[in-house]
mmCIF file of C-alpha atoms and ligand atoms in Angstrom:
data_model
loop_
_atom_site.group_PDB
_atom_site.id
_atom_site.type_symbol
_atom_site.label_atom_id
_atom_site.label_comp_id
_atom_site.label_asym_id
_atom_site.label_seq_id
_atom_site.Cartn_x
_atom_site.Cartn_y
_atom_site.Cartn_z
ATOM 1 C CA UNK A 249 -75.773 34.781 73.700
ATOM 2 C CA UNK A 250 -77.668 35.291 76.978
ATOM 3 C CA UNK A 251 -79.487 32.455 78.680
ATOM 4 C CA UNK A 252 -82.773 34.056 77.681
ATOM 5 C CA UNK A 253 -81.832 34.377 73.997
ATOM 6 C CA UNK A 254 -80.625 30.763 73.919
ATOM 7 C CA UNK A 255 -83.855 29.621 75.526
ATOM 8 C CA UNK A 256 -85.898 31.508 72.929
ATOM 9 C CA UNK A 257 -83.944 30.154 69.997
ATOM 10 C CA UNK A 258 -84.276 26.628 71.348
ATOM 11 C CA UNK A 259 -87.969 27.257 71.668
ATOM 12 C CA UNK A 260 -88.118 28.428 68.042
ATOM 13 C CA UNK A 261 -86.604 25.121 67.031
ATOM 14 C CA UNK A 262 -88.812 23.121 69.390
ATOM 15 C CA UNK A 263 -92.263 24.358 68.441
ATOM 16 C CA UNK A 264 -94.117 22.650 65.602
ATOM 17 C CA UNK A 265 -94.594 24.792 62.493
ATOM 18 C CA UNK A 266 -97.276 24.940 59.802
ATOM 19 C CA UNK A 267 -97.679 26.577 56.414
ATOM 20 C CA UNK A 268 -100.739 28.755 55.826
ATOM 21 C CA UNK A 269 -102.303 30.681 52.945
ATOM 22 C CA UNK A 270 -103.853 34.180 53.091
ATOM 23 C CA UNK A 271 -106.389 34.342 55.923
ATOM 24 C CA UNK A 272 -108.716 36.725 54.089
ATOM 25 C CA UNK A 273 -108.759 35.424 50.515
ATOM 26 C CA UNK A 274 -107.062 32.014 50.590
ATOM 27 C CA UNK A 275 -104.364 32.959 48.040
ATOM 28 C CA UNK A 276 -101.052 31.098 48.228
ATOM 29 C CA UNK A 277 -97.942 33.032 49.407
ATOM 30 C CA UNK A 278 -96.677 35.397 46.685
ATOM 31 C CA UNK A 279 -94.302 38.276 47.477
ATOM 32 C CA UNK A 280 -91.737 37.561 50.148
ATOM 33 C CA UNK A 281 -91.192 40.344 52.722
ATOM 34 C CA UNK A 282 -88.949 38.591 55.249
ATOM 35 C CA UNK A 283 -86.829 35.439 55.136
ATOM 36 C CA UNK A 284 -86.015 34.619 58.774
ATOM 37 C CA UNK A 285 -85.495 30.836 58.976
ATOM 38 C CA UNK A 286 -87.504 28.851 59.795
ATOM 39 C CA UNK A 287 -90.076 31.635 59.254
ATOM 40 C CA UNK A 288 -91.065 33.628 56.178
ATOM 41 C CA UNK A 289 -93.413 36.621 55.971
ATOM 42 C CA UNK A 290 -95.447 37.145 52.798
ATOM 43 C CA UNK A 291 -97.666 39.832 51.341
ATOM 44 C CA UNK A 292 -100.813 38.570 49.646
ATOM 45 C CA UNK A 293 -100.805 39.728 46.018
ATOM 46 C CA UNK A 294 -104.577 39.731 45.946
ATOM 47 C CA UNK A 295 -105.754 41.508 49.141
ATOM 48 C CA UNK A 296 -102.560 42.959 50.686
ATOM 49 C CA UNK A 297 -102.621 41.016 53.965
ATOM 50 C CA UNK A 298 -99.193 40.201 55.423
ATOM 51 C CA UNK A 299 -98.829 36.716 56.893
ATOM 52 C CA UNK A 300 -96.181 34.478 58.424
ATOM 53 C CA UNK A 301 -95.764 31.046 56.779
ATOM 54 C CA UNK A 302 -94.410 28.773 58.019
ATOM 55 C CA UNK A 303 -95.388 29.918 61.483
ATOM 56 C CA UNK A 304 -95.798 28.283 64.903
ATOM 57 C CA UNK A 305 -98.719 25.852 64.638
ATOM 58 C CA UNK A 306 -101.970 27.535 65.695
ATOM 59 C CA UNK A 307 -102.629 25.209 68.645
ATOM 60 C CA UNK A 308 -99.184 25.991 70.126
ATOM 61 C CA UNK A 309 -99.169 29.805 69.699
ATOM 62 C CA UNK A 310 -100.411 30.351 73.252
ATOM 63 C CA UNK A 311 -97.319 28.541 74.579
ATOM 64 C CA UNK A 312 -95.136 31.565 73.817
ATOM 65 C CA UNK A 313 -96.946 33.920 76.239
ATOM 66 C CA UNK A 314 -95.467 33.159 79.635
ATOM 67 C CA UNK A 315 -93.674 35.382 82.158
ATOM 68 C CA UNK A 316 -90.693 35.664 79.814
ATOM 69 C CA UNK A 317 -92.849 37.463 77.256
ATOM 70 C CA UNK A 318 -93.469 40.425 79.537
ATOM 71 C CA UNK A 319 -89.972 40.714 81.051
ATOM 72 C CA UNK A 320 -87.361 39.681 78.533
ATOM 73 C CA UNK A 321 -83.636 40.370 78.348
ATOM 74 C CA UNK A 322 -83.879 40.078 74.591
ATOM 75 C CA UNK A 323 -86.814 42.457 74.209
ATOM 76 C CA UNK A 324 -85.457 43.724 70.877
ATOM 77 C CA UNK A 325 -86.344 40.326 69.455
ATOM 78 C CA UNK A 326 -89.312 39.257 71.489
ATOM 79 C CA UNK A 327 -91.814 40.631 73.993
ATOM 80 C CA UNK A 328 -91.304 43.742 76.080
ATOM 81 C CA UNK A 329 -88.447 44.916 78.341
ATOM 82 C CA UNK A 330 -89.490 45.369 81.979
ATOM 83 C CA UNK A 331 -93.132 45.838 81.103
ATOM 84 C CA UNK A 332 -94.200 46.740 84.627
ATOM 85 C CA UNK A 333 -91.200 49.024 85.286
ATOM 86 C CA UNK A 334 -92.063 51.177 82.295
ATOM 87 C CA UNK A 335 -95.409 52.087 83.877
ATOM 88 C CA UNK A 336 -94.969 55.836 83.339
ATOM 89 C CA UNK A 337 -94.649 55.369 79.596
ATOM 90 C CA UNK A 338 -97.587 53.002 79.392
ATOM 91 C CA UNK A 339 -99.853 55.370 81.319
ATOM 92 C CA UNK A 340 -98.940 58.287 79.019
ATOM 93 C CA UNK A 341 -99.477 56.155 75.921
ATOM 94 C CA UNK A 342 -102.865 54.949 77.101
ATOM 95 C CA UNK A 343 -104.019 58.477 78.020
ATOM 96 C CA UNK A 344 -103.672 59.270 74.282
ATOM 97 C CA UNK A 345 -105.682 56.177 73.350
ATOM 98 C CA UNK A 346 -108.306 57.023 75.954
ATOM 99 C CA UNK A 347 -108.659 60.424 74.256
ATOM 100 C CA UNK A 348 -109.405 58.653 70.959
ATOM 101 C CA UNK A 349 -111.949 56.366 72.628
ATOM 102 C CA UNK A 350 -113.618 59.234 74.504
ATOM 103 C CA UNK A 351 -114.397 61.015 71.216
ATOM 104 C CA UNK A 352 -116.839 58.178 70.464
ATOM 105 C CA UNK A 353 -117.715 56.846 73.909
ATOM 106 C CA UNK A 354 -117.213 59.306 76.801
ATOM 107 C CA UNK A 355 -118.341 56.800 79.462
ATOM 108 C CA UNK A 356 -119.680 53.256 79.741
ATOM 109 C CA UNK A 357 -118.974 49.592 80.478
ATOM 110 C CA UNK A 358 -115.916 48.380 78.587
ATOM 111 C CA UNK A 359 -114.134 45.045 78.098
ATOM 112 C CA UNK A 360 -110.477 44.818 77.098
ATOM 113 C CA UNK A 361 -109.438 41.491 75.545
ATOM 114 C CA UNK A 362 -105.731 40.898 76.201
ATOM 115 C CA UNK A 363 -105.540 43.564 78.914
ATOM 116 C CA UNK A 364 -101.980 42.533 79.961
ATOM 117 C CA UNK A 365 -100.810 44.505 83.029
ATOM 118 C CA UNK A 366 -104.015 46.560 83.025
ATOM 119 C CA UNK A 367 -102.606 50.027 82.324
ATOM 120 C CA UNK A 368 -105.268 50.996 79.799
ATOM 121 C CA UNK A 369 -108.107 49.814 82.037
ATOM 122 C CA UNK A 370 -106.616 51.804 84.933
ATOM 123 C CA UNK A 371 -106.591 54.971 82.830
ATOM 124 C CA UNK A 372 -110.228 54.387 81.844
ATOM 125 C CA UNK A 373 -111.232 53.596 85.436
ATOM 126 C CA UNK A 374 -109.817 56.946 86.564
ATOM 127 C CA UNK A 375 -111.950 58.595 83.865
ATOM 128 C CA UNK A 376 -115.093 56.963 85.264
ATOM 129 C CA UNK A 377 -115.591 53.978 82.958
ATOM 130 C CA UNK A 378 -116.776 50.602 84.339
ATOM 131 C CA UNK A 379 -113.743 48.483 83.367
ATOM 132 C CA UNK A 380 -113.405 44.724 82.764
ATOM 133 C CA UNK A 381 -110.498 42.715 81.351
ATOM 134 C CA UNK A 382 -109.598 39.287 80.001
ATOM 135 C CA UNK A 383 -106.007 38.015 79.874
ATOM 136 C CA UNK A 384 -104.502 34.564 79.212
ATOM 137 C CA UNK A 385 -101.034 35.223 80.723
ATOM 138 C CA UNK A 386 -101.322 34.500 84.453
ATOM 139 C CA UNK A 387 -98.100 36.251 85.460
ATOM 140 C CA UNK A 388 -99.279 39.621 84.184
ATOM 141 C CA UNK A 389 -102.816 39.242 85.557
ATOM 142 C CA UNK A 390 -101.211 39.443 89.011
ATOM 143 C CA UNK A 391 -99.921 42.922 88.161
ATOM 144 C CA UNK A 392 -103.348 44.091 87.018
ATOM 145 C CA UNK A 393 -105.047 42.746 90.160
ATOM 146 C CA UNK A 394 -102.466 43.397 92.877
ATOM 147 C CA UNK A 395 -100.493 46.425 91.719
ATOM 148 C CA UNK A 396 -103.208 48.346 89.858
ATOM 149 C CA UNK A 397 -106.034 47.085 92.118
ATOM 150 C CA UNK A 398 -108.299 46.239 89.191
ATOM 151 C CA UNK A 399 -111.185 44.079 90.368
ATOM 152 C CA UNK A 400 -112.738 42.682 87.216
ATOM 153 C CA UNK A 401 -109.872 40.848 85.546
ATOM 154 C CA UNK A 402 -110.612 37.354 84.215
ATOM 155 C CA UNK A 403 -107.632 35.006 83.808
ATOM 156 C CA UNK A 404 -108.279 32.754 80.842
ATOM 157 C CA UNK A 405 -109.342 32.812 77.192
ATOM 158 C CA UNK A 406 -112.304 34.865 75.967
ATOM 159 C CA UNK A 407 -114.041 31.564 75.149
ATOM 160 C CA UNK A 408 -114.375 30.943 78.913
ATOM 161 C CA UNK A 409 -115.157 34.528 80.000
ATOM 162 C CA UNK A 410 -118.229 34.514 82.267
ATOM 163 C CA UNK A 411 -119.138 38.208 81.701
ATOM 164 C CA UNK A 412 -122.717 39.066 80.748
ATOM 165 C CA UNK A 413 -123.459 38.843 77.030
ATOM 166 C CA UNK A 414 -125.022 41.907 75.421
ATOM 167 C CA UNK A 415 -124.041 44.192 78.311
ATOM 168 C CA UNK A 416 -120.915 46.100 77.181
ATOM 169 C CA UNK A 417 -120.699 49.477 75.442
ATOM 170 C CA UNK A 418 -117.283 48.669 73.965
ATOM 171 C CA UNK A 419 -114.763 45.872 73.465
ATOM 172 C CA UNK A 420 -111.101 46.701 72.928
ATOM 173 C CA UNK A 421 -108.140 44.831 71.438
ATOM 174 C CA UNK A 422 -104.835 46.635 71.886
ATOM 175 C CA UNK A 423 -102.036 45.038 69.814
ATOM 176 C CA UNK A 424 -103.829 41.698 69.983
ATOM 177 C CA UNK A 425 -105.484 40.683 66.679
ATOM 178 C CA UNK A 426 -102.141 40.215 64.878
ATOM 179 C CA UNK A 427 -101.353 37.427 67.398
ATOM 180 C CA UNK A 428 -104.575 35.430 66.892
ATOM 181 C CA UNK A 429 -104.676 32.522 64.424
ATOM 182 C CA UNK A 430 -108.416 33.116 63.851
ATOM 183 C CA UNK A 431 -109.168 36.777 64.649
ATOM 184 C CA UNK A 432 -112.594 36.762 62.929
ATOM 185 C CA UNK A 433 -113.847 34.060 65.315
ATOM 186 C CA UNK A 434 -112.552 36.006 68.334
ATOM 187 C CA UNK A 435 -114.020 39.314 67.109
ATOM 188 C CA UNK A 436 -117.387 37.626 66.512
ATOM 189 C CA UNK A 437 -117.268 36.181 70.012
ATOM 190 C CA UNK A 438 -116.340 39.584 71.498
ATOM 191 C CA UNK A 439 -119.291 41.083 69.633
ATOM 192 C CA UNK A 440 -121.694 38.837 71.564
ATOM 193 C CA UNK A 441 -120.715 40.722 74.751
ATOM 194 C CA UNK A 442 -121.719 44.059 73.179
ATOM 195 C CA UNK A 443 -125.001 45.882 73.345
ATOM 196 C CA UNK A 444 -126.577 46.315 69.880
ATOM 197 C CA UNK A 445 -124.554 48.948 68.018
ATOM 198 C CA UNK A 446 -121.715 48.769 70.589
ATOM 199 C CA UNK A 447 -118.171 49.921 69.854
ATOM 200 C CA UNK A 448 -115.007 48.068 68.957
ATOM 201 C CA UNK A 449 -111.635 49.797 69.370
ATOM 202 C CA UNK A 450 -108.431 48.161 68.273
ATOM 203 C CA UNK A 451 -104.854 48.938 67.445
ATOM 204 C CA UNK A 452 -102.600 46.985 65.109
ATOM 205 C CA UNK A 453 -99.509 47.545 62.967
ATOM 206 C CA UNK A 454 -99.863 48.770 59.348
ATOM 207 C CA UNK A 455 -97.911 46.652 56.874
ATOM 208 C CA UNK A 456 -98.730 49.143 54.083
ATOM 209 C CA UNK A 457 -97.019 52.018 55.953
ATOM 210 C CA UNK A 458 -94.057 53.959 54.558
ATOM 211 C CA UNK A 459 -92.114 53.020 57.690
ATOM 212 C CA UNK A 460 -92.455 49.307 56.906
ATOM 213 C CA UNK A 461 -91.440 49.908 53.283
ATOM 214 C CA UNK A 462 -88.430 51.983 54.347
ATOM 215 C CA UNK A 463 -87.187 49.552 57.003
ATOM 216 C CA UNK A 464 -87.855 46.365 55.025
ATOM 217 C CA UNK A 465 -87.174 43.195 57.014
ATOM 218 C CA UNK A 466 -85.891 45.286 59.957
ATOM 219 C CA UNK A 467 -89.345 46.738 60.673
ATOM 220 C CA UNK A 468 -89.870 46.374 64.428
ATOM 221 C CA UNK A 469 -93.287 44.709 63.976
ATOM 222 C CA UNK A 470 -91.819 41.717 62.159
ATOM 223 C CA UNK A 471 -91.809 39.367 65.160
ATOM 224 C CA UNK A 472 -92.174 36.004 63.498
ATOM 225 C CA UNK A 473 -92.956 33.986 66.628
ATOM 226 C CA UNK A 474 -95.886 36.110 67.712
ATOM 227 C CA UNK A 475 -97.177 38.239 64.797
ATOM 228 C CA UNK A 476 -98.940 35.846 62.464
ATOM 229 C CA UNK A 477 -100.850 38.554 60.508
ATOM 230 C CA UNK A 478 -99.956 42.081 59.377
ATOM 231 C CA UNK A 479 -103.000 44.202 58.562
ATOM 232 C CA UNK A 480 -103.402 47.551 56.777
ATOM 233 C CA UNK A 481 -106.323 50.001 56.703
ATOM 234 C CA UNK A 482 -107.973 48.084 53.826
ATOM 235 C CA UNK A 483 -107.476 44.563 55.220
ATOM 236 C CA UNK A 484 -108.536 45.738 58.699
ATOM 237 C CA UNK A 485 -111.788 46.998 57.121
ATOM 238 C CA UNK A 486 -112.310 43.637 55.428
ATOM 239 C CA UNK A 487 -111.538 41.712 58.624
ATOM 240 C CA UNK A 488 -113.990 43.769 60.684
ATOM 241 C CA UNK A 489 -116.679 43.596 58.037
ATOM 242 C CA UNK A 490 -116.517 39.771 58.146
ATOM 243 C CA UNK A 491 -116.931 39.913 61.921
ATOM 244 C CA UNK A 492 -120.023 42.159 61.457
ATOM 245 C CA UNK A 493 -118.471 45.507 62.380
ATOM 246 C CA UNK A 494 -118.555 48.727 60.336
ATOM 247 C CA UNK A 495 -115.456 50.905 60.523
ATOM 248 C CA UNK A 496 -116.172 54.487 61.618
ATOM 249 C CA UNK A 497 -112.630 55.836 61.762
ATOM 250 C CA UNK A 498 -109.024 54.726 61.175
ATOM 251 C CA UNK A 499 -106.400 56.969 62.806
ATOM 252 C CA UNK A 500 -102.627 57.119 62.903
ATOM 253 C CA UNK A 501 -102.464 60.287 65.008
ATOM 254 C CA UNK A 502 -102.215 59.279 68.667
ATOM 255 C CA UNK A 503 -101.235 55.693 67.751
ATOM 256 C CA UNK A 504 -97.597 56.164 68.841
ATOM 257 C CA UNK A 505 -95.972 55.159 72.105
ATOM 258 C CA UNK A 506 -94.287 56.976 74.998
ATOM 259 C CA UNK A 507 -91.108 55.009 75.409
ATOM 260 C CA UNK A 508 -88.110 55.251 77.701
ATOM 261 C CA UNK A 509 -84.691 56.172 76.320
ATOM 262 C CA UNK A 510 -83.597 52.797 77.764
ATOM 263 C CA UNK A 511 -86.111 51.005 75.519
ATOM 264 C CA UNK A 512 -84.831 52.926 72.474
ATOM 265 C CA UNK A 513 -81.248 51.882 73.325
ATOM 266 C CA UNK A 514 -82.412 48.268 73.557
ATOM 267 C CA UNK A 515 -84.274 48.429 70.221
ATOM 268 C CA UNK A 516 -81.308 49.979 68.378
ATOM 269 C CA UNK A 517 -79.518 46.637 68.855
ATOM 270 C CA UNK A 518 -81.656 45.297 65.998
ATOM 271 C CA UNK A 519 -80.225 47.785 63.536
ATOM 272 C CA UNK A 520 -76.511 48.101 64.187
ATOM 273 C CA UNK A 521 -73.845 47.331 66.739
ATOM 274 C CA UNK A 522 -72.167 50.722 66.114
ATOM 275 C CA UNK A 523 -75.411 52.663 66.593
ATOM 276 C CA UNK A 524 -76.076 50.651 69.740
ATOM 277 C CA UNK A 525 -72.711 51.729 71.206
ATOM 278 C CA UNK A 526 -73.520 55.371 70.393
ATOM 279 C CA UNK A 527 -77.040 55.018 71.822
ATOM 280 C CA UNK A 528 -75.621 53.649 75.067
ATOM 281 C CA UNK A 529 -74.026 57.071 75.687
ATOM 282 C CA UNK A 530 -77.594 58.151 76.526
ATOM 283 C CA UNK A 531 -77.885 55.549 79.297
ATOM 284 C CA UNK A 532 -77.880 58.184 82.091
ATOM 285 C CA UNK A 533 -81.240 59.359 80.683
ATOM 286 C CA UNK A 534 -82.601 55.804 80.318
ATOM 287 C CA UNK A 535 -85.572 56.537 82.600
ATOM 288 C CA UNK A 536 -86.729 59.584 80.596
ATOM 289 C CA UNK A 537 -89.630 59.247 78.146
ATOM 290 C CA UNK A 538 -90.236 60.452 74.605
ATOM 291 C CA UNK A 539 -93.371 60.200 72.442
ATOM 292 C CA UNK A 540 -92.577 58.357 69.225
ATOM 293 C CA UNK A 541 -95.032 57.866 66.381
ATOM 294 C CA UNK A 542 -93.505 56.193 63.306
ATOM 295 C CA UNK A 543 -96.976 56.362 61.623
ATOM 296 C CA UNK A 544 -96.928 52.589 61.199
ATOM 297 C CA UNK A 545 -99.824 51.644 63.488
ATOM 298 C CA UNK A 546 -103.556 52.239 63.167
ATOM 299 C CA UNK A 547 -106.268 52.769 65.751
ATOM 300 C CA UNK A 548 -109.599 51.550 64.389
ATOM 301 C CA UNK A 549 -112.977 52.592 65.779
ATOM 302 C CA UNK A 550 -115.897 50.476 64.573
ATOM 303 C CA UNK A 551 -119.515 49.793 65.467
ATOM 304 C CA UNK A 552 -121.240 46.466 65.760
ATOM 305 C CA UNK A 553 -123.591 46.056 62.810
ATOM 306 C CA UNK A 554 -127.199 45.846 63.870
ATOM 307 C CA UNK A 555 -128.449 42.633 62.236
HETATM 308 ZN ZN1 ZN B 722 -105.254 37.795 50.524
#
């Protein structure tokens, strides 16, 4: 057990937990998807939302996003391996997402909530968008500001963001809403920064996907510390509707990731020790990238409802 893994498991034990019911319809937990003590992941029998219960108590969830989250030795279990080092892969991935966005909004003033190291905003800046970002993790904000030279990055929660209300053409949440204890409140708040009829773009994992069904509890998106909800196309529609957005398009094409062979080797650890030894034979090509789309994530494009 590495120091990092030990630290994370101690942290699992140290954080207060709480039991929750379905966020969208209030139903009690029904079918069990994952039993990963002290956590369990359930699928709501009524609306199909996946949710972790018990989970880390809502007021302590932010405690898990520190420097360790973005550069973790145990990335197969938690966070991302060498987030900043894998820049090439992130830029390629976000070029695909920028293509999706550009089909609806070819230029404009955009706000990314949870912009992390700023790769997506950098891609959009190069394409001529006016880019702004909000991020709670201070360590990664430094990368966005200093390495990528992004000027308009706010360090703090959206609740404290001083940007001008009603001035943005789009707000974006990339792999963010599944982490938020109350995503409807955050989406409603983000909507106040939009012009009337402005766009929302988000990506999240699809718990109804064949990949999740095939992999069962070993699905890579089951990260019990951080993923408190697991949406699907239908529950994402319901979520956005409650935050006063109308879904225009839900795509799986282009929702994959360009990942390094090194990252794949790291991830294989989750599945089998033997496979991991075989995968390590590919270590000399660790810095090469492949596009992988397991069809288990969705990119949602939606418009703010004009009240
Ligand atoms: Zn439900």
